[in-house]
Short mmCIF file of C-alpha atoms (C1' of nucleotides) in Angstrom, two decimals:
data_model
loop_
_atom_site.label_atom_id
_atom_site.label_comp_id
_atom_site.label_asym_id
_atom_site.label_seq_id
_atom_site.Cartn_x
_atom_site.Cartn_y
_atom_site.Cartn_z
CA MET F 1163 -50.83 99.91 34.30
CA THR F 1164 -48.12 101.42 32.29
CA ASP F 1165 -44.67 101.08 34.22
CA ALA F 1166 -42.81 103.49 31.88
CA LEU F 1167 -41.56 106.29 33.93
CA ASP F 1168 -42.50 109.37 32.00
CA PRO F 1169 -39.68 111.82 32.83
CA ARG F 1170 -42.01 114.82 32.98
CA GLU F 1171 -44.23 113.38 35.76
CA LEU F 1172 -41.11 112.33 37.68
CA THR F 1173 -39.55 115.98 37.26
CA THR F 1174 -43.01 117.57 38.47
CA TYR F 1175 -43.08 114.92 41.45
CA PHE F 1176 -39.47 115.36 42.55
CA ALA F 1177 -39.70 119.23 42.34
CA LEU F 1178 -43.22 119.12 44.18
CA MET F 1179 -41.89 116.77 47.11
CA GLU F 1180 -38.47 118.73 47.61
CA SER F 1181 -40.33 122.28 47.67
CA VAL F 1182 -42.91 120.99 50.16
CA GLY F 1183 -40.41 119.24 52.36
CA VAL F 1184 -38.38 122.48 52.56
CA LEU F 1185 -41.46 124.81 52.98
CA GLU F 1186 -42.84 122.40 55.59
CA HIS F 1187 -39.43 122.46 57.67
CA HIS F 1188 -39.22 126.26 57.72
CA VAL F 1189 -42.97 126.41 58.58
CA GLU F 1190 -42.39 124.10 61.72
CA GLN F 1191 -39.57 126.34 62.83
CA GLN F 1192 -41.91 129.29 62.70
CA LEU F 1193 -44.73 127.42 64.45
CA ARG F 1194 -42.27 126.14 67.14
CA ALA F 1195 -40.82 129.59 67.71
CA GLU F 1196 -43.90 131.61 67.76
CA GLY F 1197 -46.43 129.30 69.03
CA GLY F 1198 -44.72 126.36 70.69
CA ILE F 1199 -46.47 123.80 68.59
CA SER F 1200 -45.68 121.32 65.75
CA TYR F 1201 -47.23 121.55 62.26
CA VAL F 1202 -49.39 118.56 63.00
CA GLN F 1203 -50.81 120.34 65.78
CA PHE F 1204 -51.40 123.48 63.70
CA GLN F 1205 -53.27 121.54 61.24
CA LEU F 1206 -55.43 120.17 63.94
CA LEU F 1207 -56.28 123.68 65.46
CA ALA F 1208 -56.47 125.45 62.18
CA ARG F 1209 -59.05 122.74 60.90
CA LEU F 1210 -61.10 123.40 64.13
CA ALA F 1211 -60.85 127.02 63.59
CA ASP F 1212 -61.99 126.68 59.90
CA ALA F 1213 -64.89 124.49 61.14
CA ALA F 1214 -66.05 126.86 63.46
CA GLY F 1215 -67.75 124.21 65.51
CA PRO F 1216 -66.84 121.08 67.18
CA LEU F 1217 -65.61 118.20 65.35
CA THR F 1218 -65.33 114.23 66.02
CA MET F 1219 -61.98 112.78 66.65
CA THR F 1220 -62.15 110.84 63.24
CA GLN F 1221 -63.05 114.07 61.46
CA LEU F 1222 -60.49 115.88 62.93
CA ALA F 1223 -57.84 113.35 62.04
CA ASP F 1224 -58.54 112.69 58.47
CA GLY F 1225 -55.72 113.62 56.10
CA VAL F 1226 -53.62 114.76 59.07
CA VAL F 1227 -52.83 111.88 61.49
CA TYR F 1228 -52.90 108.35 60.20
CA SER F 1229 -53.32 106.22 63.10
CA ARG F 1230 -55.96 106.28 65.95
CA SER F 1231 -53.30 106.49 68.61
CA GLY F 1232 -51.42 109.11 67.01
CA LEU F 1233 -54.61 111.37 67.27
CA THR F 1234 -55.34 110.53 70.83
CA TYR F 1235 -51.62 111.48 71.55
CA GLN F 1236 -52.00 114.84 70.02
CA ALA F 1237 -55.41 115.62 71.17
CA GLY F 1238 -54.02 114.85 74.73
CA LEU F 1239 -51.01 117.31 74.28
CA LEU F 1240 -53.60 119.91 72.85
CA GLU F 1241 -56.01 119.40 75.61
CA LYS F 1242 -53.42 119.53 78.54
CA ALA F 1243 -52.13 122.85 76.82
CA GLY F 1244 -55.82 124.19 77.25
CA LEU F 1245 -56.27 124.66 73.38
CA ILE F 1246 -58.90 122.30 72.86
CA THR F 1247 -61.33 120.38 75.01
CA ARG F 1248 -62.88 116.85 74.46
CA SER F 1249 -66.55 116.01 75.39
CA PRO F 1250 -68.80 113.16 74.67
CA PHE F 1251 -71.61 113.19 71.92
CA ALA F 1252 -75.01 112.35 73.17
CA GLU F 1253 -76.18 111.26 69.86
CA ASP F 1254 -73.38 108.49 69.46
CA GLU F 1255 -71.73 107.66 72.59
CA ARG F 1256 -68.90 106.08 70.84
CA THR F 1257 -67.80 109.52 69.66
CA THR F 1258 -65.76 112.14 71.15
CA LEU F 1259 -66.50 115.78 70.19
CA VAL F 1260 -63.31 118.14 69.87
CA THR F 1261 -63.93 121.77 70.63
CA LEU F 1262 -61.54 124.56 70.09
CA THR F 1263 -61.09 126.71 73.21
CA GLY F 1264 -60.74 130.76 73.11
CA LYS F 1265 -57.06 130.00 74.04
CA GLY F 1266 -56.75 127.76 71.08
CA ALA F 1267 -58.58 130.32 68.62
CA GLU F 1268 -56.14 133.06 70.11
CA LEU F 1269 -53.03 131.04 69.36
CA VAL F 1270 -54.04 130.16 65.65
CA GLY F 1271 -54.64 133.96 65.23
CA ARG F 1272 -51.29 134.77 66.60
CA VAL F 1273 -49.25 132.26 64.63
CA LEU F 1274 -50.96 132.62 61.27
CA PRO F 1275 -49.65 135.92 60.20
CA GLY F 1276 -45.88 134.81 60.58
CA HIS F 1277 -46.90 131.44 58.97
CA ILE F 1278 -48.24 133.28 56.04
CA GLN F 1279 -44.95 135.22 55.74
CA VAL F 1280 -43.05 132.11 55.48
CA THR F 1281 -45.25 130.74 53.03
CA ARG F 1282 -45.05 133.80 51.07
CA ARG F 1283 -41.44 134.10 51.06
CA LEU F 1284 -40.82 130.38 49.91
CA LEU F 1285 -43.72 129.43 48.11
CA PHE F 1286 -45.51 132.75 46.73
CA ASP F 1287 -42.48 135.00 45.89
CA PRO F 1288 -41.36 133.14 42.64
CA LEU F 1289 -44.97 132.84 41.35
CA SER F 1290 -47.08 135.30 39.38
CA ASP F 1291 -50.87 135.82 40.25
CA ASP F 1292 -51.73 133.60 37.35
CA ASP F 1293 -49.26 130.72 38.53
CA ILE F 1294 -51.00 130.92 42.13
CA GLU F 1295 -54.72 130.80 40.82
CA ARG F 1296 -53.55 128.02 38.51
CA LEU F 1297 -51.65 125.98 41.35
CA GLY F 1298 -54.55 126.70 43.79
CA ASP F 1299 -57.09 125.16 41.12
CA ILE F 1300 -54.79 122.11 40.48
CA MET F 1301 -53.97 121.15 44.09
CA THR F 1302 -57.80 121.59 45.02
CA ARG F 1303 -58.68 119.05 42.40
CA VAL F 1304 -55.76 116.87 43.78
CA ARG F 1305 -56.90 117.22 47.47
CA ASP F 1306 -60.42 116.28 46.48
CA HIS F 1307 -59.05 113.49 44.67
CA VAL F 1308 -56.90 112.10 47.37
CA ARG F 1309 -59.84 112.76 49.95
CA ALA F 1310 -62.08 110.55 47.93
CA GLN F 1311 -59.30 107.78 47.83
CA PRO F 1312 -60.77 104.43 49.38
CA PRO F 1313 -58.41 103.86 52.39
CA ARG F 1314 -59.69 106.01 55.06
CA SER F 1315 -56.82 107.32 56.96
CA ALA F 1316 -57.56 106.57 60.47
CA ALA F 1317 -58.99 103.05 59.61
CA PRO F 1318 -55.99 100.69 59.63
CA ARG F 1319 -55.82 98.35 56.74
CA LYS F 1320 -56.24 94.75 57.89
CA ARG F 1321 -54.76 92.73 54.91
CA ARG F 1322 -50.88 92.23 54.77
CA GLY F 1323 -50.54 92.04 50.73
CA GLY F 1324 -49.76 88.64 49.03
CA SER F 1325 -46.15 89.39 48.10
CA GLY F 1326 -45.01 90.16 51.73
CA SER F 1327 -42.64 92.95 52.62
CA ALA F 1328 -39.16 93.73 52.08
CA ALA F 1329 -36.35 93.60 54.96
CA PRO F 1330 -36.32 96.99 56.54
CA VAL F 1331 -33.17 99.08 56.67
CA GLY F 1332 -33.56 100.33 60.04
CA MET B 1392 -44.56 143.12 54.77
CA THR B 1393 -48.31 142.65 54.21
CA ASP B 1394 -49.94 140.86 56.89
CA ALA B 1395 -53.22 140.55 55.15
CA LEU B 1396 -54.39 137.04 54.52
CA ASP B 1397 -55.14 136.64 50.89
CA PRO B 1398 -57.69 133.78 50.97
CA ARG B 1399 -56.60 132.47 47.53
CA GLU B 1400 -53.14 132.08 48.75
CA LEU B 1401 -54.37 130.40 51.91
CA THR B 1402 -56.66 128.08 49.81
CA THR B 1403 -53.78 127.08 47.61
CA TYR B 1404 -51.46 126.47 50.41
CA PHE B 1405 -53.78 124.36 52.43
CA ALA B 1406 -54.65 122.22 49.51
CA LEU B 1407 -50.95 121.83 48.65
CA MET B 1408 -49.95 120.73 52.09
CA GLU B 1409 -52.81 118.30 52.60
CA SER B 1410 -52.20 116.81 49.15
CA VAL B 1411 -48.73 116.24 49.65
CA GLY B 1412 -49.08 115.00 53.06
CA VAL B 1413 -51.39 112.27 51.99
CA LEU B 1414 -49.38 111.32 48.95
CA GLU B 1415 -46.14 111.06 51.19
CA HIS B 1416 -47.95 109.01 53.54
CA HIS B 1417 -49.01 106.52 50.97
CA VAL B 1418 -45.52 106.61 49.18
CA GLU B 1419 -44.02 105.84 52.41
CA GLN B 1420 -46.20 102.81 52.77
CA GLN B 1421 -45.14 101.57 49.39
CA LEU B 1422 -41.49 102.03 50.04
CA ARG B 1423 -41.78 100.20 53.29
CA ALA B 1424 -43.49 97.35 51.96
CA GLU B 1425 -41.54 96.86 48.79
CA GLY B 1426 -38.23 98.07 49.52
CA GLY B 1427 -38.00 98.28 53.46
CA ILE B 1428 -36.82 102.00 53.26
CA SER B 1429 -38.47 105.35 54.51
CA TYR B 1430 -39.13 108.09 52.17
CA VAL B 1431 -36.19 110.03 53.35
CA GLN B 1432 -33.76 107.06 52.65
CA PHE B 1433 -35.37 106.67 49.29
CA GLN B 1434 -34.73 110.47 48.57
CA LEU B 1435 -31.00 110.06 49.42
CA LEU B 1436 -30.86 106.89 47.34
CA ALA B 1437 -32.50 108.45 44.50
CA ARG B 1438 -30.31 111.33 44.74
CA LEU B 1439 -27.35 109.51 44.26
CA ALA B 1440 -28.60 107.56 41.51
CA ASP B 1441 -29.60 110.71 39.58
CA ALA B 1442 -26.18 112.15 40.21
CA ALA B 1443 -24.73 109.00 38.48
CA GLY B 1444 -21.46 109.42 40.92
CA PRO B 1445 -20.53 110.25 44.37
CA LEU B 1446 -21.91 113.09 46.38
CA THR B 1447 -20.36 114.58 49.40
CA MET B 1448 -22.65 114.24 52.70
CA THR B 1449 -23.49 117.79 52.56
CA GLN B 1450 -24.52 117.64 49.02
CA LEU B 1451 -26.60 114.54 49.60
CA ALA B 1452 -28.38 116.18 52.69
CA ASP B 1453 -29.35 119.38 51.10
CA GLY B 1454 -33.00 119.80 51.12
CA VAL B 1455 -33.66 116.26 52.65
CA VAL B 1456 -32.28 116.28 56.10
CA TYR B 1457 -31.92 119.19 58.00
CA SER B 1458 -29.34 118.27 60.72
CA ARG B 1459 -25.92 116.83 60.29
CA SER B 1460 -26.52 114.18 63.02
CA GLY B 1461 -29.83 113.15 61.19
CA LEU B 1462 -27.84 112.67 57.93
CA THR B 1463 -25.01 110.63 59.72
CA TYR B 1464 -27.63 108.52 61.13
CA GLN B 1465 -29.45 107.73 57.84
CA ALA B 1466 -26.09 107.24 55.99
CA GLY B 1467 -25.20 104.82 59.00
CA LEU B 1468 -28.29 102.95 58.46
CA LEU B 1469 -27.99 102.74 54.57
CA GLU B 1470 -24.23 101.77 54.70
CA LYS B 1471 -25.12 99.01 57.03
CA ALA B 1472 -27.57 97.84 54.67
CA GLY B 1473 -25.15 97.81 52.05
CA LEU B 1474 -26.85 100.31 49.83
CA ILE B 1475 -23.98 103.15 49.97
CA THR B 1476 -20.58 103.24 51.10
CA ARG B 1477 -18.56 106.14 52.50
CA SER B 1478 -15.00 106.80 51.88
CA PRO B 1479 -12.62 109.95 52.17
CA PHE B 1480 -12.12 112.53 49.60
CA ALA B 1481 -8.29 113.14 48.99
CA GLU B 1482 -8.76 116.68 47.83
CA ASP B 1483 -10.50 117.89 51.03
CA GLU B 1484 -9.92 115.37 53.98
CA ARG B 1485 -12.74 116.83 55.95
CA THR B 1486 -15.18 115.65 53.36
CA THR B 1487 -16.85 111.89 53.14
CA LEU B 1488 -17.77 110.77 49.70
CA VAL B 1489 -21.09 108.81 49.50
CA THR B 1490 -21.30 106.13 46.58
CA LEU B 1491 -24.36 104.27 45.64
CA THR B 1492 -23.69 100.48 45.53
CA GLY B 1493 -24.97 98.04 42.99
CA LYS B 1494 -27.23 96.67 45.52
CA GLY B 1495 -28.56 100.20 46.37
CA ALA B 1496 -29.12 100.92 42.54
CA GLU B 1497 -30.80 97.51 42.25
CA LEU B 1498 -33.12 98.66 45.00
CA VAL B 1499 -33.87 102.08 43.50
CA GLY B 1500 -34.85 100.33 40.41
CA ARG B 1501 -37.00 97.75 42.04
CA VAL B 1502 -38.93 100.29 44.10
CA LEU B 1503 -39.54 103.14 41.60
CA PRO B 1504 -42.27 101.26 39.27
CA GLY B 1505 -44.42 100.73 42.37
CA HIS B 1506 -43.60 104.54 43.45
CA ILE B 1507 -44.71 105.84 40.09
CA GLN B 1508 -47.90 103.88 40.35
CA VAL B 1509 -48.79 105.26 43.80
CA THR B 1510 -47.85 108.85 42.55
CA ARG B 1511 -50.08 108.52 39.45
CA ARG B 1512 -53.06 107.12 41.22
CA LEU B 1513 -53.03 109.94 43.66
CA LEU B 1514 -51.28 113.05 42.10
CA PHE B 1515 -51.46 112.91 38.30
CA ASP B 1516 -54.85 111.09 37.77
CA PRO B 1517 -57.12 113.82 38.09
CA LEU B 1518 -54.77 116.07 36.04
CA SER B 1519 -54.61 116.70 32.43
CA ASP B 1520 -51.35 116.89 30.52
CA ASP B 1521 -51.45 120.68 30.48
CA ASP B 1522 -51.85 120.66 34.13
CA ILE B 1523 -49.09 118.26 34.65
CA GLU B 1524 -46.77 120.41 32.73
CA ARG B 1525 -47.78 123.70 34.21
CA LEU B 1526 -47.23 122.01 37.58
CA GLY B 1527 -43.94 121.04 36.68
CA ASP B 1528 -42.96 124.53 35.60
CA ILE B 1529 -44.25 126.15 38.75
CA MET B 1530 -42.84 123.73 41.24
CA THR B 1531 -39.56 123.71 39.42
CA ARG B 1532 -39.28 127.56 39.99
CA VAL B 1533 -40.32 126.92 43.57
CA ARG B 1534 -37.84 124.43 44.27
CA ASP B 1535 -35.05 126.52 42.56
CA HIS B 1536 -36.24 129.57 44.75
CA VAL B 1537 -36.10 127.53 47.99
CA ARG B 1538 -32.84 126.11 47.24
CA ALA B 1539 -31.30 129.51 46.60
CA GLN B 1540 -32.84 130.67 50.14
CA PRO B 1541 -30.16 131.87 52.80
CA PRO B 1542 -30.44 129.21 55.33
CA ARG B 1543 -28.37 126.05 54.35
CA SER B 1544 -30.09 123.13 55.53
CA ALA B 1545 -27.08 121.11 57.08
CA ALA B 1546 -25.55 124.40 58.78
CA PRO B 1547 -27.57 125.10 61.99
CA ARG B 1548 -28.32 128.59 62.87
CA LYS B 1549 -26.62 130.13 65.73
CA ARG B 1550 -28.86 132.99 66.71
CA ARG B 1551 -31.78 132.58 69.06
CA GLY B 1552 -33.87 135.39 67.77
CA GLY B 1553 -34.71 138.51 69.99
CA SER B 1554 -38.36 137.75 70.70
CA GLY B 1555 -37.82 134.46 72.43
CA SER B 1556 -39.88 131.39 71.79
CA ALA B 1557 -43.25 130.47 72.77
CA ALA B 1558 -43.89 127.79 75.67
CA PRO B 1559 -44.02 124.33 73.96
CA VAL B 1560 -47.19 122.24 74.00
CA GLY B 1561 -45.40 118.97 74.42
"C1'" DT C 809 -69.63 92.48 63.89
"C1'" DA C 810 -68.20 96.84 63.07
"C1'" DT C 811 -66.84 101.44 64.62
"C1'" DT C 812 -64.97 104.95 68.00
"C1'" DG C 813 -61.46 105.93 70.77
"C1'" DT C 814 -57.91 104.90 74.65
"C1'" DT C 815 -53.73 102.73 76.51
"C1'" DA C 816 -49.53 100.45 76.86
"C1'" DT C 817 -45.25 99.71 74.28
"C1'" DA C 818 -41.80 99.75 71.24
"C1'" DC C 819 -39.43 101.92 67.84
"C1'" DT C 820 -38.18 105.41 64.23
"C1'" DC C 821 -36.35 109.71 63.69
"C1'" DT C 822 -34.76 114.23 64.59
"C1'" DA C 823 -32.02 118.02 66.95
"C1'" DT C 824 -28.68 119.78 70.38
"C1'" DA C 825 -24.46 120.08 72.01
"C1'" DA C 826 -19.74 118.39 72.66
"C1'" DC C 827 -16.10 116.63 70.09
"C1'" DT C 828 -12.52 115.63 66.27
"C1'" DA C 829 -9.96 116.83 62.31
"C1'" DT C 830 -9.01 119.57 58.24
"C1'" DA C 831 -8.91 124.26 55.52
"C1'" DT K 1071 -11.90 130.64 62.75
"C1'" DA K 1072 -14.89 128.33 59.82
"C1'" DT K 1073 -16.39 123.79 57.77
"C1'" DA K 1074 -17.13 118.62 57.38
"C1'" DG K 1075 -18.71 114.86 59.77
"C1'" DT K 1076 -19.47 111.83 63.95
"C1'" DT K 1077 -21.11 110.67 68.48
"C1'" DA K 1078 -24.14 110.58 72.75
"C1'" DT K 1079 -28.19 111.41 74.33
"C1'" DA K 1080 -32.73 113.10 74.88
"C1'" DG K 1081 -37.13 114.01 73.21
"C1'" DA K 1082 -41.31 114.01 70.03
"C1'" DG K 1083 -43.79 111.21 67.28
"C1'" DT K 1084 -45.67 107.11 65.17
"C1'" DA K 1085 -47.59 102.57 64.65
"C1'" DT K 1086 -49.24 98.18 66.61
"C1'" DA K 1087 -51.92 95.62 69.14
"C1'" DA K 1088 -54.87 94.63 72.89
"C1'" DC K 1089 -58.91 96.70 75.07
"C1'" DA K 1090 -63.46 98.86 76.44
"C1'" DA K 1091 -67.64 100.50 74.93
"C1'" DT K 1092 -71.44 101.68 71.83
"C1'" DA K 1093 -74.11 100.89 67.17
#
DNA sequence: TATTGTTATACTCTATAACTATA
DNA sequence: TATAGTTATAGAGTATAACAATA
């Protein structure tokens, strides 16, 4: 449990977070303008498109939305907009299955090219093919690692840690 | 302007965004619990700590907050909490200088070790030293690239693009 | 008892536009 | 005219807790 702050790690971390923050902001604007959806909504739709079949609410949420209620809220919006449908799952009646509609798939297809363009312009432009491959390799490993991490996203923690929490600023 | 979707780029991009999303969420929780601040607030304080001197509001915001009002809001909270002070700048009286207080510096110092720990556990654990160095190199280039990008963050765009915008989901 | 999902509610945060003041 | 910052306000999004229903 070394506390020493490796400056190389710190630099890497801050560059990563700032870059992704700016990228995400630009991507949000593109999605909002061309598709009328937020980035979270895009992630949910894209995940369904990728799955090529229905997902349960929990599967859908994992790594995207971090509270059950937030997920229900987003699913409600997407359903109201006709982009997904929700239906019961006979084999486990607690579960809700989420299916991408044709309209939803169409929206993903319509929005993706511009999305890619923004990503190219901001993220890939200054990188070589080798950089991209290496970055993909690294981040795939990180993603698998964080996915394997104990605290499941949609399952809220119960415990309130022994040392208490600091007084909030807001 | 190629629209073709290079699958390698897409994989890289999605892995990057999901990883950082999860990392940011964990970091938010750590900051909230140990320091009572949000990630945006941490970024602002850390930027001031790094600058080792006052910054203007605009310099402070760049790449962190994307609207002037959002910045004023956050600065208001931080000032109320005694973590920063705002003062006029004699050489340009439109400008507000933001200074980190001792309490603010103390908070950054107090929160940083746990912050690093979370980052290590989620981001750096599955990476080799060489990966980290390469990732740092890549993301530093990307950060410099996005910083150089035309649309300055705190300066809102005026134009409303010719093709109009899509109907919002919400 | 644990898990899946929904609802109600309170709160945080962001963005838009209108405004002030200085360059 | 353009830039720096503030204010008011409205809207989106998130989290907590209480709830119902199934495993």
